[in-house]
Coordinates of C-alpha atoms and ligand atoms in Angstrom, one line a residue:
X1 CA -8.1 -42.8 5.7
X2 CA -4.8 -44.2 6.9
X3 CA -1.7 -42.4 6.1
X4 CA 1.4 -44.0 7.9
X5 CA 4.9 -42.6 7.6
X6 CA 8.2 -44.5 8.3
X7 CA 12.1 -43.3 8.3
X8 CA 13.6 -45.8 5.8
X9 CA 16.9 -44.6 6.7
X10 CA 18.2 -41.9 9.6
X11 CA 19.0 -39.2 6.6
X12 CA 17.0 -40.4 3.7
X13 CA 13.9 -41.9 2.3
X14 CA 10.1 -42.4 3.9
X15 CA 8.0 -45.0 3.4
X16 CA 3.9 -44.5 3.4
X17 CA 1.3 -46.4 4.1
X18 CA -1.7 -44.8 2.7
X19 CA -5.1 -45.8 0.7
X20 CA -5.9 -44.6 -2.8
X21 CA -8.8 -42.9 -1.8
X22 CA -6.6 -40.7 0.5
X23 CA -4.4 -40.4 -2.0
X24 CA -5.9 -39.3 -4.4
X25 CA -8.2 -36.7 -3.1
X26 CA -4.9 -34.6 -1.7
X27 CA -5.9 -34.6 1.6
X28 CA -2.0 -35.4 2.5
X29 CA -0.7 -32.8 -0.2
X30 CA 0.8 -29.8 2.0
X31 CA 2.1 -32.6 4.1
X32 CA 3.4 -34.6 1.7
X33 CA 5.2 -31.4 -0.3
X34 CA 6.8 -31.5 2.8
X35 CA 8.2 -34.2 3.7
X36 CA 9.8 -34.5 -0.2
X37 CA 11.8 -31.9 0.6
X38 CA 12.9 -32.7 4.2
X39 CA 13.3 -36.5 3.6
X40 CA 14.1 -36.6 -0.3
X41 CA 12.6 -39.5 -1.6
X42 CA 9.2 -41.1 -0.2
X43 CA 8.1 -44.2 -1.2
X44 CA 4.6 -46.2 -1.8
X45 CA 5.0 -49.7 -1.6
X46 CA 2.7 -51.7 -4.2
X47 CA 0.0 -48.7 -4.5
X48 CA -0.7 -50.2 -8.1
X49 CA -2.2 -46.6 -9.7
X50 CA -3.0 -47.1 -13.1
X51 CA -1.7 -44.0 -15.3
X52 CA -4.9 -41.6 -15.1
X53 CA -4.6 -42.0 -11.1
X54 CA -0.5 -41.5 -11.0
X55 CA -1.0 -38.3 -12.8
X56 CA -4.0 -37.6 -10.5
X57 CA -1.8 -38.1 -7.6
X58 CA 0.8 -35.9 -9.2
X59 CA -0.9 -33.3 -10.0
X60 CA -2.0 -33.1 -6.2
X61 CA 1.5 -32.6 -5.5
X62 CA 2.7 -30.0 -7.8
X63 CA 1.9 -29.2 -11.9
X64 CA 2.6 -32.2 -14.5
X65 CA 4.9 -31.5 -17.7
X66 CA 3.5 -32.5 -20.5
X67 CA 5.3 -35.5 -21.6
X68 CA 4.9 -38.7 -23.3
X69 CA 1.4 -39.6 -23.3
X70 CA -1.1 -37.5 -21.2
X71 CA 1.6 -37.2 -18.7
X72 CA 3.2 -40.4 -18.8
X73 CA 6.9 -41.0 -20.0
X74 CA 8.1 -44.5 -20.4
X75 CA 11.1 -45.2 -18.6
X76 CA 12.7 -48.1 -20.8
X77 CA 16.0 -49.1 -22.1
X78 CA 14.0 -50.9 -25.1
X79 CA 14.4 -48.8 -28.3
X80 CA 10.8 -50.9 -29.2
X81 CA 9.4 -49.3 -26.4
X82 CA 10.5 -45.8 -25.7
X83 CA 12.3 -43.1 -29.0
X84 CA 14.9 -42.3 -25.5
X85 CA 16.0 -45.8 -24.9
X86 CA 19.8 -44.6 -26.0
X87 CA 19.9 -41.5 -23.4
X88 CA 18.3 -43.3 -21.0
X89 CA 21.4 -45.8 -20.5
X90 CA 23.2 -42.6 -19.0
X91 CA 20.3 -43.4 -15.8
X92 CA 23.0 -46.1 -14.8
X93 CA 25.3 -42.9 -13.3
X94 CA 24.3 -40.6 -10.7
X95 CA 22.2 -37.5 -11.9
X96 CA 19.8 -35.5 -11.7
X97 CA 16.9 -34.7 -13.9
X98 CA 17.2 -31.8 -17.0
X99 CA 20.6 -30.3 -16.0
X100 CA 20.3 -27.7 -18.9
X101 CA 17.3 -26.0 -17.1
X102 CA 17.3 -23.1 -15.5
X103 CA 14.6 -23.9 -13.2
X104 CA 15.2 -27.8 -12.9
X105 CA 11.7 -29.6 -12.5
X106 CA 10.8 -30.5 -8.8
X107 CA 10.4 -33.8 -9.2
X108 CA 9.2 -37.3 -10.1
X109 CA 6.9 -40.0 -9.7
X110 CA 8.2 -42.9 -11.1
X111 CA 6.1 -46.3 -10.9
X112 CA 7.3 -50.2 -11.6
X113 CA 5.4 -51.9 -13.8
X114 CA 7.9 -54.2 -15.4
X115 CA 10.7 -55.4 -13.3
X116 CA 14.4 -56.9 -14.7
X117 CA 15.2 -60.2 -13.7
X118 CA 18.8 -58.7 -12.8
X119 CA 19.8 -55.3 -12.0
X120 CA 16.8 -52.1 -12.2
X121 CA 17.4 -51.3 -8.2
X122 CA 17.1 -47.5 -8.0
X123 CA 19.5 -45.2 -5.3
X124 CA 18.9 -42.2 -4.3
X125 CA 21.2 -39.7 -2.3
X126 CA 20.3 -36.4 -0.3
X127 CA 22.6 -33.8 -1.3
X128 CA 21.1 -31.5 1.4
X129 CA 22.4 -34.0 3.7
X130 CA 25.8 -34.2 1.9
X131 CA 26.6 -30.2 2.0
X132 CA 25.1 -30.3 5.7
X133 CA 28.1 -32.8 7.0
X134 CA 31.0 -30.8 5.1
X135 CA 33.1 -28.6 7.6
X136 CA 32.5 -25.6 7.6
X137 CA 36.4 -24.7 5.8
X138 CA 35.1 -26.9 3.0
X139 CA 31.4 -25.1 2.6
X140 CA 33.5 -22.2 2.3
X141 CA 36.0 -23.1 0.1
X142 CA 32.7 -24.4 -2.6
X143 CA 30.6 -21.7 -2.0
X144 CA 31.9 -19.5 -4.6
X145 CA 32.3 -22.6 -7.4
X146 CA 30.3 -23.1 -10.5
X147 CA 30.3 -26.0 -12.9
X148 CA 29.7 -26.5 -16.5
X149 CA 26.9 -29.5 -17.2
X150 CA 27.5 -30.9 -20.4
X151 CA 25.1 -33.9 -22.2
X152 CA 28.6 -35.0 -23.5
X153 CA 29.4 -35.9 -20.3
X154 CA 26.4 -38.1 -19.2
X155 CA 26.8 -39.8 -22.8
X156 CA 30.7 -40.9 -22.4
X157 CA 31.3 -43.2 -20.0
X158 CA 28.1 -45.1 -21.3
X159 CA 28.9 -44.9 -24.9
X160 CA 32.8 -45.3 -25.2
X161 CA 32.7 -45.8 -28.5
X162 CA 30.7 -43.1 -29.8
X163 CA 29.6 -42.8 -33.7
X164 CA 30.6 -39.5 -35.3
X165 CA 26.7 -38.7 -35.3
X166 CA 26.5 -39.6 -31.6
X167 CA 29.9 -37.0 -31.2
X168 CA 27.9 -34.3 -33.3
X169 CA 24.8 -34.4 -31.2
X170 CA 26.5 -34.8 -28.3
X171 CA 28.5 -31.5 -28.8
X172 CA 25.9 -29.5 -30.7
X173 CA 23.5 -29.8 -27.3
X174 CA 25.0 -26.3 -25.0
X175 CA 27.1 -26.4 -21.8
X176 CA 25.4 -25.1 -18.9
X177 CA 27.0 -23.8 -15.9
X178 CA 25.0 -23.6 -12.5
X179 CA 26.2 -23.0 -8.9
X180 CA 28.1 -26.5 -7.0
X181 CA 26.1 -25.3 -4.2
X182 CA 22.5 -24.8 -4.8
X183 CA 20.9 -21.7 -2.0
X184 CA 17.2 -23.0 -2.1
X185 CA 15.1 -19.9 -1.2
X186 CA 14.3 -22.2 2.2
X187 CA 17.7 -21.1 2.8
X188 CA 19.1 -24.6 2.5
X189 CA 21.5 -25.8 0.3
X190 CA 22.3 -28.8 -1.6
X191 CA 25.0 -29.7 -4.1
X192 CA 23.8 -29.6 -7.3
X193 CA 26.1 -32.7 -9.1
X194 CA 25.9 -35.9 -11.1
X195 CA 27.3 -37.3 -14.3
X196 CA 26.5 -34.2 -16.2
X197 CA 29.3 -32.2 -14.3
X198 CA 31.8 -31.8 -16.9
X199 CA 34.1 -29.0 -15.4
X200 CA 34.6 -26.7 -12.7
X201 CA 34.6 -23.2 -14.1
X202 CA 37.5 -21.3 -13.8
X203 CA 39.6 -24.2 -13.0
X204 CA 42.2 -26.6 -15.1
X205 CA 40.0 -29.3 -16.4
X206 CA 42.3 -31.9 -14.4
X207 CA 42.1 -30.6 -10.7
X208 CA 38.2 -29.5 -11.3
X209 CA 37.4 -33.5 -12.6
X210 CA 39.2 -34.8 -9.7
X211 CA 37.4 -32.1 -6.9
X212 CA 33.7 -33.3 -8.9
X213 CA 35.2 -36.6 -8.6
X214 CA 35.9 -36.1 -4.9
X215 CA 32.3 -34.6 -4.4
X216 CA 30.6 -37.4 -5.8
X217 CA 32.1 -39.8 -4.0
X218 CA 31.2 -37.7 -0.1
X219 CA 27.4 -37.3 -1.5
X220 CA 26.9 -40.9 -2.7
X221 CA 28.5 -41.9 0.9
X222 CA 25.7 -44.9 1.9
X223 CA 25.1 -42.7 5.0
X224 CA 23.3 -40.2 2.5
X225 CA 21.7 -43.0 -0.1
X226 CA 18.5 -45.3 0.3
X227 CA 18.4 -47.9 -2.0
X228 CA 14.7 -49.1 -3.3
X229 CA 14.2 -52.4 -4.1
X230 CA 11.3 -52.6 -6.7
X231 CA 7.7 -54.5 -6.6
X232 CA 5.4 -54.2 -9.3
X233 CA 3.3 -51.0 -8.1
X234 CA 5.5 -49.5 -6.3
X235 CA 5.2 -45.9 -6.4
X236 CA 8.5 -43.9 -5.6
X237 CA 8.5 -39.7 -5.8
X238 CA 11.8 -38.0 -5.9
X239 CA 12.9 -34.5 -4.9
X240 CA 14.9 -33.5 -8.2
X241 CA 16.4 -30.1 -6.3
X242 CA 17.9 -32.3 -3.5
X243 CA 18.4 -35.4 -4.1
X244 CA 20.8 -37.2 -6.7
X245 CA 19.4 -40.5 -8.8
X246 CA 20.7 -44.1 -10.4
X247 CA 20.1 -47.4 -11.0
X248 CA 22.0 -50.7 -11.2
X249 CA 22.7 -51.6 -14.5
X250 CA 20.1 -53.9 -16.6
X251 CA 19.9 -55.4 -19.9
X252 CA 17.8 -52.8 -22.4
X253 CA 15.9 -56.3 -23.5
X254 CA 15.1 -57.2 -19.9
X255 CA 11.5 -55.9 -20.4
X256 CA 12.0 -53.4 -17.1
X257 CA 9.3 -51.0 -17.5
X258 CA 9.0 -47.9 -15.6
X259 CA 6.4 -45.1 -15.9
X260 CA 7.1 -41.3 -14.9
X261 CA 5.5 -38.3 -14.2
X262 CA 7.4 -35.2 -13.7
X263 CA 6.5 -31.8 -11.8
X264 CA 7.0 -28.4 -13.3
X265 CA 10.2 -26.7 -11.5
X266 CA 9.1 -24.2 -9.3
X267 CA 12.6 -22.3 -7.9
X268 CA 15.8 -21.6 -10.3
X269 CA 19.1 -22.6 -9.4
X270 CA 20.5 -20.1 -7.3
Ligands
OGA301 C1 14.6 -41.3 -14.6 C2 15.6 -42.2 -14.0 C3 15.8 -44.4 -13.0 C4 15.2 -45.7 -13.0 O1 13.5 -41.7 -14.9 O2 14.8 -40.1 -14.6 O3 16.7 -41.8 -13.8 O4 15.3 -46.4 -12.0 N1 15.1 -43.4 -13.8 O5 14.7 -46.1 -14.1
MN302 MN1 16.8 -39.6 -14.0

């Protein structure tokens, strides 16, 4: 019956305290739908759910994609372990989840099972936060922008040596552009960013990398990022519509093992 919230930071990331009997009936749900949005990321420390009660839990929260099995997608650099081990490396840079959507999914529950002995921490950063603190000149000058998402561009800096194949399926996958500012029908915005920002439309490819560039750099600002720090059970939902995701680099044979469950998108990028 407890349910006990904590800031983990002034601008990002809450930490709850909570049974499994609480939360897995939903009782916290509305409240909890919340506070994702307001606070980004929220965080339950060594909850241990098995997978039939994380996708219990999610489905509480919002409606589960289909993916992997019965809901659960195996986050794993280990081809041995998971058919996306190679795209998965691009996880390393900041992003977001399923740039080519329209509707982008709301979010995910990702849980450690596995950790690496070296690297596997996992950042998060509020771009509500990071479009609330530009002046008002720059929110003005970016309102009108949009940028072209590419999977070339999530691929490249990971794979610098890239097979012809690799170049082929790269290219063959369809830019998408969306809005740099994202007008959430709250009425909020966030910057909608991450590796996947190829180019700004409209604009020479030089002086459009360097303003993406520029905007990365504000939105990762450690004033807008928490940092989690993985136990085994830890169970860690993210706000995919306003918030901005990596982790430190680990080897892909480390055995890091990370299961997710991802919500259905519920607002298009507008
Ligand atoms: C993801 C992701 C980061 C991690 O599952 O979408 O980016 O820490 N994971 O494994
Ligand atoms: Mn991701």
């Amino acid at each position: 019956m407890t349910f006990v919230k904590r800031d983990l930071t002034p601008r990002i990331g809450t930490g709850i305290r909570t049974d499994l009997e609480t939360l897995l009936g939903g009782r916290h749900a509305a409240e909890i739908r919340e506070l994702l949005e307001l606070r980004g990321v929220l965080v339950f420390p060594q909850i241990g759910l098995t997978d039939e009660q994380q996708v219990v839990f999610a489905g509480t929260i919002g409606d589960v994609i289909e993916q992997g099995e019965k809901g659960i997608y195996k986050v794993s650099l280990d081809p041995r372990e998971s058919p996306t081990a190679g795209y998965l490396r691009g996880t390393i840079l900041w992003h977001f989840d399923g740039f080519s959507d329209d509707v982008p999914t709301r979010a995910s529950v990702l849980s450690a099972r596995r950790l690496s002995g070296v690297g596997g921490q996992t950042e998060f950063a509020n771009t509500y936060a990071a479009y609330e603190d530009l002046s008002a000149q720059r929110k003005q000058e970016l309102e009108k922008l949009e940028v072209a998402h590419t999977l070339e561009a999530t691929q490249r800096d990971v794979f610098p040596d890239p097979s012809p194949e690799m170049r082929a399926a790269w290219a063959g996958h369809p830019e998408k552009a969306h809005p740099l500012v994202w007008t959430h029908r709250s009425g909020r915005k966030s910057l909608l960013l991450g590796s996947s920002a190829s180019r700004v439309v409209g604009m020479d490819l030089e002086s459009g990398r360097a303003l993406i560039e520029e905007l990365l750099a504000w939105a990762t600002r450690p004033e807008f990022v928490y940092r989690h720090e993985w136990a085994v059970g830890d169970l860690v939902i993210w706000d995919n519509t306003g918030v901005m995701h990596r982790v430190d680099p680990y080897p892909a044979d480390s055995g890091r093992m990370m299961h997710r469950t991802t919500l259905v998108g519920e607002e298009a990028v507008a």
